[in-house]
């Protein structure tokens, strides 16, 4: 006797497989939604962080930089610039940011340039707060190296 899939077997595989895939889909969605509050660092989202995010958007920093891997690949990833240039010290990082933003564009030969944005010191502090906050989002140890 030759073995073959009957119509009803095919139907069972179709509905059973579909239901199983949906079940996994809903379970993973539920798990993701549950994990977000523990990983997003939302409890530390101060007004200053929000103001920094707005400046980040208004000046299209993401048009050259990536943040948590999203954005353009022209300039360094900035999710971990707090660790990279500030050694995870908030005062040192804010000093560094004031210096860096004021010094642009650097006239270093054979290096890509960053524009001068003419931001106030307060605006740069907001940006620093936004970048410090972002560095504490749990992104599964992204980016993989300290140089971004
Ligand atoms: C036109 C592209 C461009 C835009 C827009 C831009 N940057 Fe940059 N940025 C660069 C480049 C290129 C570098 C690297 C320069 C170098 O290393 O000499 C850089 C470097 C940096 C660094 C230092 C990173 C490091 O690891 O040393 C910081 C901080 C920074 N940018 C912040 C910002 C912020 C904040 C904004 C938005 C207000 C912004 N950038 C917008 C091109 C850009």
PDB file of N, CA, C and O in Angstrom, residues 56 64-82 84 131 134 142-148:
ATOM      1  N   UNK A  56      17.973  66.604  19.617  1.00  0.00           N
ATOM      2  CA  UNK A  56      18.533  65.540  18.784  1.00  0.00           C
ATOM      3  C   UNK A  56      17.735  65.420  17.482  1.00  0.00           C
ATOM      4  O   UNK A  56      18.295  65.336  16.391  1.00  0.00           O
ATOM      5  N   UNK A  64      23.462  61.454  10.433  1.00  0.00           N
ATOM      6  CA  UNK A  64      24.860  61.024  10.298  1.00  0.00           C
ATOM      7  C   UNK A  64      25.202  59.901  11.281  1.00  0.00           C
ATOM      8  O   UNK A  64      26.016  59.041  10.981  1.00  0.00           O
ATOM      9  N   UNK A  65      24.618  59.980  12.503  1.00  0.00           N
ATOM     10  CA  UNK A  65      24.970  59.030  13.575  1.00  0.00           C
ATOM     11  C   UNK A  65      23.946  57.919  13.690  1.00  0.00           C
ATOM     12  O   UNK A  65      22.790  58.103  13.325  1.00  0.00           O
ATOM     13  N   UNK A  66      24.370  56.795  14.296  1.00  0.00           N
ATOM     14  CA  UNK A  66      23.397  55.794  14.747  1.00  0.00           C
ATOM     15  C   UNK A  66      23.218  55.953  16.244  1.00  0.00           C
ATOM     16  O   UNK A  66      24.112  56.449  16.947  1.00  0.00           O
ATOM     17  N   UNK A  67      22.044  55.541  16.729  1.00  0.00           N
ATOM     18  CA  UNK A  67      21.805  55.476  18.173  1.00  0.00           C
ATOM     19  C   UNK A  67      21.047  54.178  18.417  1.00  0.00           C
ATOM     20  O   UNK A  67      20.047  53.903  17.755  1.00  0.00           O
ATOM     21  N   UNK A  68      21.558  53.331  19.290  1.00  0.00           N
ATOM     22  CA  UNK A  68      21.085  51.946  19.455  1.00  0.00           C
ATOM     23  C   UNK A  68      21.001  51.272  18.077  1.00  0.00           C
ATOM     24  O   UNK A  68      20.038  50.563  17.760  1.00  0.00           O
ATOM     25  N   UNK A  69      21.986  51.542  17.250  1.00  0.00           N
ATOM     26  CA  UNK A  69      22.060  50.851  15.964  1.00  0.00           C
ATOM     27  C   UNK A  69      21.200  51.448  14.855  1.00  0.00           C
ATOM     28  O   UNK A  69      21.319  51.048  13.707  1.00  0.00           O
ATOM     29  N   UNK A  70      20.330  52.402  15.191  1.00  0.00           N
ATOM     30  CA  UNK A  70      19.441  52.979  14.179  1.00  0.00           C
ATOM     31  C   UNK A  70      19.984  54.304  13.703  1.00  0.00           C
ATOM     32  O   UNK A  70      20.381  55.141  14.523  1.00  0.00           O
ATOM     33  N   UNK A  71      19.954  54.542  12.409  1.00  0.00           N
ATOM     34  CA  UNK A  71      20.371  55.829  11.881  1.00  0.00           C
ATOM     35  C   UNK A  71      21.330  55.654  10.722  1.00  0.00           C
ATOM     36  O   UNK A  71      21.319  54.634  10.048  1.00  0.00           O
ATOM     37  N   UNK A  72      22.181  56.664  10.516  1.00  0.00           N
ATOM     38  CA  UNK A  72      23.084  56.642   9.372  1.00  0.00           C
ATOM     39  C   UNK A  72      24.480  56.210   9.811  1.00  0.00           C
ATOM     40  O   UNK A  72      24.874  56.417  10.954  1.00  0.00           O
ATOM     41  N   UNK A  73      25.221  55.640   8.885  1.00  0.00           N
ATOM     42  CA  UNK A  73      26.536  55.075   9.204  1.00  0.00           C
ATOM     43  C   UNK A  73      27.692  56.002   8.847  1.00  0.00           C
ATOM     44  O   UNK A  73      28.791  55.553   8.632  1.00  0.00           O
ATOM     45  N   UNK A  74      27.412  57.306   8.789  1.00  0.00           N
ATOM     46  CA  UNK A  74      28.464  58.250   8.423  1.00  0.00           C
ATOM     47  C   UNK A  74      29.361  58.563   9.614  1.00  0.00           C
ATOM     48  O   UNK A  74      30.554  58.764   9.486  1.00  0.00           O
ATOM     49  N   UNK A  75      28.760  58.613  10.800  1.00  0.00           N
ATOM     50  CA  UNK A  75      29.473  59.050  12.011  1.00  0.00           C
ATOM     51  C   UNK A  75      29.270  58.020  13.131  1.00  0.00           C
ATOM     52  O   UNK A  75      28.410  57.154  13.023  1.00  0.00           O
ATOM     53  N   UNK A  76      30.055  58.120  14.215  1.00  0.00           N
ATOM     54  CA  UNK A  76      30.032  57.047  15.233  1.00  0.00           C
ATOM     55  C   UNK A  76      28.672  56.830  15.900  1.00  0.00           C
ATOM     56  O   UNK A  76      27.870  57.752  16.014  1.00  0.00           O
ATOM     57  N   UNK A  77      28.477  55.581  16.350  1.00  0.00           N
ATOM     58  CA  UNK A  77      27.323  55.230  17.192  1.00  0.00           C
ATOM     59  C   UNK A  77      27.416  56.046  18.482  1.00  0.00           C
ATOM     60  O   UNK A  77      28.484  56.157  19.077  1.00  0.00           O
ATOM     61  N   UNK A  78      26.298  56.623  18.925  1.00  0.00           N
ATOM     62  CA  UNK A  78      26.369  57.481  20.115  1.00  0.00           C
ATOM     63  C   UNK A  78      25.690  56.892  21.350  1.00  0.00           C
ATOM     64  O   UNK A  78      25.648  57.534  22.387  1.00  0.00           O
ATOM     65  N   UNK A  79      25.185  55.655  21.248  1.00  0.00           N
ATOM     66  CA  UNK A  79      24.558  55.085  22.445  1.00  0.00           C
ATOM     67  C   UNK A  79      25.563  54.968  23.579  1.00  0.00           C
ATOM     68  O   UNK A  79      25.228  55.137  24.737  1.00  0.00           O
ATOM     69  N   UNK A  80      26.815  54.651  23.240  1.00  0.00           N
ATOM     70  CA  UNK A  80      27.814  54.450  24.291  1.00  0.00           C
ATOM     71  C   UNK A  80      28.890  55.549  24.307  1.00  0.00           C
ATOM     72  O   UNK A  80      29.970  55.342  24.848  1.00  0.00           O
ATOM     73  N   UNK A  81      28.554  56.728  23.746  1.00  0.00           N
ATOM     74  CA  UNK A  81      29.556  57.805  23.777  1.00  0.00           C
ATOM     75  C   UNK A  81      29.782  58.294  25.220  1.00  0.00           C
ATOM     76  O   UNK A  81      30.847  58.800  25.561  1.00  0.00           O
ATOM     77  N   UNK A  82      28.797  58.078  26.082  1.00  0.00           N
ATOM     78  CA  UNK A  82      28.938  58.431  27.502  1.00  0.00           C
ATOM     79  C   UNK A  82      30.055  57.608  28.151  1.00  0.00           C
ATOM     80  O   UNK A  82      30.908  58.140  28.867  1.00  0.00           O
ATOM     81  N   UNK A  84      32.413  55.973  26.336  1.00  0.00           N
ATOM     82  CA  UNK A  84      33.612  56.134  25.507  1.00  0.00           C
ATOM     83  C   UNK A  84      34.344  57.436  25.808  1.00  0.00           C
ATOM     84  O   UNK A  84      35.546  57.457  25.975  1.00  0.00           O
ATOM     85  N   UNK A 131      21.851  61.567  26.026  1.00  0.00           N
ATOM     86  CA  UNK A 131      22.816  60.508  25.677  1.00  0.00           C
ATOM     87  C   UNK A 131      23.175  59.652  26.895  1.00  0.00           C
ATOM     88  O   UNK A 131      23.406  58.450  26.767  1.00  0.00           O
ATOM     89  N   UNK A 134      20.206  57.350  27.315  1.00  0.00           N
ATOM     90  CA  UNK A 134      20.194  56.314  26.279  1.00  0.00           C
ATOM     91  C   UNK A 134      21.225  55.228  26.567  1.00  0.00           C
ATOM     92  O   UNK A 134      20.985  54.043  26.319  1.00  0.00           O
ATOM     93  N   UNK A 142      24.486  45.968  23.186  1.00  0.00           N
ATOM     94  CA  UNK A 142      24.754  46.690  21.957  1.00  0.00           C
ATOM     95  C   UNK A 142      25.224  48.085  22.335  1.00  0.00           C
ATOM     96  O   UNK A 142      24.673  48.658  23.271  1.00  0.00           O
ATOM     97  N   UNK A 143      26.160  48.708  21.657  1.00  0.00           N
ATOM     98  CA  UNK A 143      26.984  48.171  20.578  1.00  0.00           C
ATOM     99  C   UNK A 143      28.101  47.273  21.095  1.00  0.00           C
ATOM    100  O   UNK A 143      28.513  47.403  22.240  1.00  0.00           O
ATOM    101  N   UNK A 144      28.581  46.353  20.242  1.00  0.00           N
ATOM    102  CA  UNK A 144      29.503  45.313  20.705  1.00  0.00           C
ATOM    103  C   UNK A 144      30.876  45.818  21.144  1.00  0.00           C
ATOM    104  O   UNK A 144      31.538  45.148  21.923  1.00  0.00           O
ATOM    105  N   UNK A 145      31.321  46.981  20.643  1.00  0.00           N
ATOM    106  CA  UNK A 145      32.637  47.472  21.078  1.00  0.00           C
ATOM    107  C   UNK A 145      32.499  48.890  21.614  1.00  0.00           C
ATOM    108  O   UNK A 145      31.570  49.597  21.253  1.00  0.00           O
ATOM    109  N   UNK A 146      33.445  49.313  22.431  1.00  0.00           N
ATOM    110  CA  UNK A 146      33.389  50.633  23.054  1.00  0.00           C
ATOM    111  C   UNK A 146      33.530  51.728  21.983  1.00  0.00           C
ATOM    112  O   UNK A 146      32.997  52.816  22.136  1.00  0.00           O
ATOM    113  N   UNK A 147      34.175  51.430  20.861  1.00  0.00           N
ATOM    114  CA  UNK A 147      34.294  52.431  19.802  1.00  0.00           C
ATOM    115  C   UNK A 147      33.032  52.498  18.959  1.00  0.00           C
ATOM    116  O   UNK A 147      32.987  53.198  17.950  1.00  0.00           O
ATOM    117  N   UNK A 148      32.014  51.797  19.346  1.00  0.00           N
ATOM    118  CA  UNK A 148      30.723  51.880  18.672  1.00  0.00           C
ATOM    119  C   UNK A 148      30.672  50.924  17.508  1.00  0.00           C
ATOM    120  O   UNK A 148      29.821  51.007  16.672  1.00  0.00           O
TER     121      UNK A 148
END
